[in-house]
Amino acid sequence: MHIQTLSADYGISGQIQPDDVRVAAQAGYKTIVCARPDNESWGQPSYSDISRVAEQFGIKTVYLPVSGAATANQVAQFKAMCRDVGKPVLGYCRSGARAATLYNESRR
């Protein structure tokens, strides 16, 4: 897992594995946002796999899957979620691009 910091409150990564949650916890992340739909590609861990492990570390998880471009509704949901969860937040998807787009669009 490679985390790219976008701000003091938000970082992004490509697809994480359940074992990466420990690293995220050690880095101080309080919330993980999955912007990748389940079953997008064979062998990817499901949101519930990540969520189960995150719970063991006291990390909140949010499922906000984006297929293609993020919609205005998804950006609004992301923005509202960011107001209500512990920070910093780690967003992930296949490459990190959709997680970055949600953040960048919510800042406008």
JSON list of C-alpha atoms in Angstrom, two decimals:
[
{"chain": "A", "resi": 1, "resn": "MET", "atom": "CA", "xyz": [0.00, 0.00, 0.00]},
{"chain": "A", "resi": 2, "resn": "HIS", "atom": "CA", "xyz": [1.28, 3.43, -0.94]},
{"chain": "A", "resi": 3, "resn": "ILE", "atom": "CA", "xyz": [-0.50, 6.35, 0.76]},
{"chain": "A", "resi": 4, "resn": "GLN", "atom": "CA", "xyz": [-0.42, 9.74, -0.93]},
{"chain": "A", "resi": 5, "resn": "THR", "atom": "CA", "xyz": [-1.30, 12.59, 1.43]},
{"chain": "A", "resi": 6, "resn": "LEU", "atom": "CA", "xyz": [-3.64, 15.17, -0.11]},
{"chain": "A", "resi": 7, "resn": "SER", "atom": "CA", "xyz": [-4.13, 17.17, 3.10]},
{"chain": "A", "resi": 8, "resn": "ALA", "atom": "CA", "xyz": [-3.64, 16.81, 6.84]},
{"chain": "A", "resi": 9, "resn": "ASP", "atom": "CA", "xyz": [-7.09, 15.20, 6.96]},
{"chain": "A", "resi": 10, "resn": "TYR", "atom": "CA", "xyz": [-7.10, 13.03, 3.82]},
{"chain": "A", "resi": 11, "resn": "GLY", "atom": "CA", "xyz": [-4.88, 10.50, 2.11]},
{"chain": "A", "resi": 12, "resn": "ILE", "atom": "CA", "xyz": [-5.46, 8.15, -0.80]},
{"chain": "A", "resi": 13, "resn": "SER", "atom": "CA", "xyz": [-4.27, 4.73, -1.85]},
{"chain": "A", "resi": 14, "resn": "GLY", "atom": "CA", "xyz": [-4.86, 2.19, -4.52]},
{"chain": "A", "resi": 15, "resn": "GLN", "atom": "CA", "xyz": [-6.61, -1.02, -3.49]},
{"chain": "A", "resi": 16, "resn": "ILE", "atom": "CA", "xyz": [-5.76, -1.97, 0.07]},
{"chain": "A", "resi": 17, "resn": "GLN", "atom": "CA", "xyz": [-5.67, -5.47, 1.49]},
{"chain": "A", "resi": 18, "resn": "PRO", "atom": "CA", "xyz": [-7.03, -6.49, 4.89]},
{"chain": "A", "resi": 19, "resn": "ASP", "atom": "CA", "xyz": [-3.45, -6.66, 6.21]},
{"chain": "A", "resi": 20, "resn": "ASP", "atom": "CA", "xyz": [-2.92, -3.01, 5.18]},
{"chain": "A", "resi": 21, "resn": "VAL", "atom": "CA", "xyz": [-5.51, -1.84, 7.71]},
{"chain": "A", "resi": 22, "resn": "ARG", "atom": "CA", "xyz": [-2.98, -2.34, 10.51]},
{"chain": "A", "resi": 23, "resn": "VAL", "atom": "CA", "xyz": [-0.57, -0.01, 8.67]},
{"chain": "A", "resi": 24, "resn": "ALA", "atom": "CA", "xyz": [-3.34, 2.58, 8.23]},
{"chain": "A", "resi": 25, "resn": "ALA", "atom": "CA", "xyz": [-4.12, 2.35, 11.95]},
{"chain": "A", "resi": 26, "resn": "GLN", "atom": "CA", "xyz": [-0.46, 2.80, 12.85]},
{"chain": "A", "resi": 27, "resn": "ALA", "atom": "CA", "xyz": [-0.36, 5.85, 10.56]},
{"chain": "A", "resi": 28, "resn": "GLY", "atom": "CA", "xyz": [-3.24, 7.33, 12.60]},
{"chain": "A", "resi": 29, "resn": "TYR", "atom": "CA", "xyz": [-6.13, 6.98, 10.16]},
{"chain": "A", "resi": 30, "resn": "LYS", "atom": "CA", "xyz": [-9.51, 7.04, 11.91]},
{"chain": "A", "resi": 31, "resn": "THR", "atom": "CA", "xyz": [-11.76, 6.41, 8.90]},
{"chain": "A", "resi": 32, "resn": "ILE", "atom": "CA", "xyz": [-11.38, 4.41, 5.68]},
{"chain": "A", "resi": 33, "resn": "VAL", "atom": "CA", "xyz": [-13.53, 5.21, 2.65]},
{"chain": "A", "resi": 34, "resn": "CYS", "atom": "CA", "xyz": [-13.92, 2.58, -0.06]},
{"chain": "A", "resi": 35, "resn": "ALA", "atom": "CA", "xyz": [-14.65, 4.26, -3.40]},
{"chain": "A", "resi": 36, "resn": "ARG", "atom": "CA", "xyz": [-14.38, 0.98, -5.32]},
{"chain": "A", "resi": 37, "resn": "PRO", "atom": "CA", "xyz": [-17.41, -1.19, -6.10]},
{"chain": "A", "resi": 38, "resn": "ASP", "atom": "CA", "xyz": [-17.20, -4.76, -4.85]},
{"chain": "A", "resi": 39, "resn": "ASN", "atom": "CA", "xyz": [-16.45, -7.34, -7.56]},
{"chain": "A", "resi": 40, "resn": "GLU", "atom": "CA", "xyz": [-14.96, -4.75, -9.90]},
{"chain": "A", "resi": 41, "resn": "SER", "atom": "CA", "xyz": [-12.16, -7.19, -10.63]},
{"chain": "A", "resi": 42, "resn": "TRP", "atom": "CA", "xyz": [-11.46, -10.78, -9.74]},
{"chain": "A", "resi": 43, "resn": "GLY", "atom": "CA", "xyz": [-9.62, -11.31, -6.47]},
{"chain": "A", "resi": 44, "resn": "GLN", "atom": "CA", "xyz": [-10.10, -7.87, -4.96]},
{"chain": "A", "resi": 45, "resn": "PRO", "atom": "CA", "xyz": [-10.99, -7.92, -1.27]},
{"chain": "A", "resi": 46, "resn": "SER", "atom": "CA", "xyz": [-14.58, -6.93, -0.58]},
{"chain": "A", "resi": 47, "resn": "TYR", "atom": "CA", "xyz": [-15.57, -3.87, 1.38]},
{"chain": "A", "resi": 48, "resn": "SER", "atom": "CA", "xyz": [-16.80, -6.16, 4.16]},
{"chain": "A", "resi": 49, "resn": "ASP", "atom": "CA", "xyz": [-13.36, -7.85, 4.33]},
{"chain": "A", "resi": 50, "resn": "ILE", "atom": "CA", "xyz": [-11.71, -4.47, 4.91]},
{"chain": "A", "resi": 51, "resn": "SER", "atom": "CA", "xyz": [-14.46, -3.28, 7.25]},
{"chain": "A", "resi": 52, "resn": "ARG", "atom": "CA", "xyz": [-14.20, -6.36, 9.47]},
{"chain": "A", "resi": 53, "resn": "VAL", "atom": "CA", "xyz": [-10.47, -5.83, 10.02]},
{"chain": "A", "resi": 54, "resn": "ALA", "atom": "CA", "xyz": [-10.87, -2.06, 10.44]},
{"chain": "A", "resi": 55, "resn": "GLU", "atom": "CA", "xyz": [-13.37, -2.64, 13.24]},
{"chain": "A", "resi": 56, "resn": "GLN", "atom": "CA", "xyz": [-10.69, -4.58, 15.15]},
{"chain": "A", "resi": 57, "resn": "PHE", "atom": "CA", "xyz": [-8.51, -1.46, 15.04]},
{"chain": "A", "resi": 58, "resn": "GLY", "atom": "CA", "xyz": [-11.31, 0.96, 15.94]},
{"chain": "A", "resi": 59, "resn": "ILE", "atom": "CA", "xyz": [-11.39, 2.45, 12.44]},
{"chain": "A", "resi": 60, "resn": "LYS", "atom": "CA", "xyz": [-14.73, 3.51, 10.98]},
{"chain": "A", "resi": 61, "resn": "THR", "atom": "CA", "xyz": [-15.38, 2.45, 7.38]},
{"chain": "A", "resi": 62, "resn": "VAL", "atom": "CA", "xyz": [-17.62, 4.00, 4.74]},
{"chain": "A", "resi": 63, "resn": "TYR", "atom": "CA", "xyz": [-18.67, 2.39, 1.45]},
{"chain": "A", "resi": 64, "resn": "LEU", "atom": "CA", "xyz": [-19.12, 4.96, -1.31]},
{"chain": "A", "resi": 65, "resn": "PRO", "atom": "CA", "xyz": [-18.53, 3.06, -4.56]},
{"chain": "A", "resi": 66, "resn": "VAL", "atom": "CA", "xyz": [-17.89, 5.08, -7.70]},
{"chain": "A", "resi": 67, "resn": "SER", "atom": "CA", "xyz": [-18.11, 3.58, -11.20]},
{"chain": "A", "resi": 68, "resn": "GLY", "atom": "CA", "xyz": [-16.69, 5.95, -13.79]},
{"chain": "A", "resi": 69, "resn": "ALA", "atom": "CA", "xyz": [-16.96, 9.63, -12.95]},
{"chain": "A", "resi": 70, "resn": "ALA", "atom": "CA", "xyz": [-18.23, 10.63, -9.51]},
{"chain": "A", "resi": 71, "resn": "THR", "atom": "CA", "xyz": [-21.74, 12.05, -9.58]},
{"chain": "A", "resi": 72, "resn": "ALA", "atom": "CA", "xyz": [-22.76, 15.27, -7.85]},
{"chain": "A", "resi": 73, "resn": "ASN", "atom": "CA", "xyz": [-24.72, 13.14, -5.37]},
{"chain": "A", "resi": 74, "resn": "GLN", "atom": "CA", "xyz": [-21.66, 11.01, -4.55]},
{"chain": "A", "resi": 75, "resn": "VAL", "atom": "CA", "xyz": [-19.55, 14.13, -4.04]},
{"chain": "A", "resi": 76, "resn": "ALA", "atom": "CA", "xyz": [-22.22, 15.58, -1.74]},
{"chain": "A", "resi": 77, "resn": "GLN", "atom": "CA", "xyz": [-22.35, 12.31, 0.23]},
{"chain": "A", "resi": 78, "resn": "PHE", "atom": "CA", "xyz": [-18.57, 12.32, 0.53]},
{"chain": "A", "resi": 79, "resn": "LYS", "atom": "CA", "xyz": [-18.54, 15.94, 1.71]},
{"chain": "A", "resi": 80, "resn": "ALA", "atom": "CA", "xyz": [-21.19, 15.24, 4.35]},
{"chain": "A", "resi": 81, "resn": "MET", "atom": "CA", "xyz": [-19.38, 12.09, 5.47]},
{"chain": "A", "resi": 82, "resn": "CYS", "atom": "CA", "xyz": [-16.13, 14.02, 5.92]},
{"chain": "A", "resi": 83, "resn": "ARG", "atom": "CA", "xyz": [-17.86, 16.43, 8.31]},
{"chain": "A", "resi": 84, "resn": "ASP", "atom": "CA", "xyz": [-19.07, 13.58, 10.51]},
{"chain": "A", "resi": 85, "resn": "VAL", "atom": "CA", "xyz": [-16.18, 11.11, 10.81]},
{"chain": "A", "resi": 86, "resn": "GLY", "atom": "CA", "xyz": [-12.88, 10.93, 12.63]},
{"chain": "A", "resi": 87, "resn": "LYS", "atom": "CA", "xyz": [-9.89, 12.26, 10.80]},
{"chain": "A", "resi": 88, "resn": "PRO", "atom": "CA", "xyz": [-7.60, 11.67, 9.11]},
{"chain": "A", "resi": 89, "resn": "VAL", "atom": "CA", "xyz": [-9.48, 9.76, 6.42]},
{"chain": "A", "resi": 90, "resn": "LEU", "atom": "CA", "xyz": [-7.92, 7.23, 4.03]},
{"chain": "A", "resi": 91, "resn": "GLY", "atom": "CA", "xyz": [-9.76, 6.86, 0.73]},
{"chain": "A", "resi": 92, "resn": "TYR", "atom": "CA", "xyz": [-9.04, 4.02, -1.66]},
{"chain": "A", "resi": 93, "resn": "CYS", "atom": "CA", "xyz": [-10.14, 2.52, -4.96]},
{"chain": "A", "resi": 94, "resn": "ARG", "atom": "CA", "xyz": [-8.29, 0.52, -7.61]},
{"chain": "A", "resi": 95, "resn": "SER", "atom": "CA", "xyz": [-5.65, 3.18, -8.33]},
{"chain": "A", "resi": 96, "resn": "GLY", "atom": "CA", "xyz": [-6.55, 5.99, -5.91]},
{"chain": "A", "resi": 97, "resn": "ALA", "atom": "CA", "xyz": [-7.92, 8.22, -8.70]},
{"chain": "A", "resi": 98, "resn": "ARG", "atom": "CA", "xyz": [-11.61, 8.01, -7.74]},
{"chain": "A", "resi": 99, "resn": "ALA", "atom": "CA", "xyz": [-10.73, 8.51, -4.06]},
{"chain": "A", "resi": 100, "resn": "ALA", "atom": "CA", "xyz": [-8.76, 11.63, -5.06]},
{"chain": "A", "resi": 101, "resn": "THR", "atom": "CA", "xyz": [-11.58, 12.88, -7.29]},
{"chain": "A", "resi": 102, "resn": "LEU", "atom": "CA", "xyz": [-14.12, 12.63, -4.48]},
{"chain": "A", "resi": 103, "resn": "TYR", "atom": "CA", "xyz": [-11.86, 14.70, -2.25]},
{"chain": "A", "resi": 104, "resn": "ASN", "atom": "CA", "xyz": [-10.93, 17.27, -4.90]},
{"chain": "A", "resi": 105, "resn": "GLU", "atom": "CA", "xyz": [-14.52, 17.73, -6.10]},
{"chain": "A", "resi": 106, "resn": "SER", "atom": "CA", "xyz": [-15.77, 18.10, -2.52]},
{"chain": "A", "resi": 107, "resn": "ARG", "atom": "CA", "xyz": [-13.37, 21.02, -2.00]},
{"chain": "A", "resi": 108, "resn": "ARG", "atom": "CA", "xyz": [-15.00, 23.14, -4.73]}
]
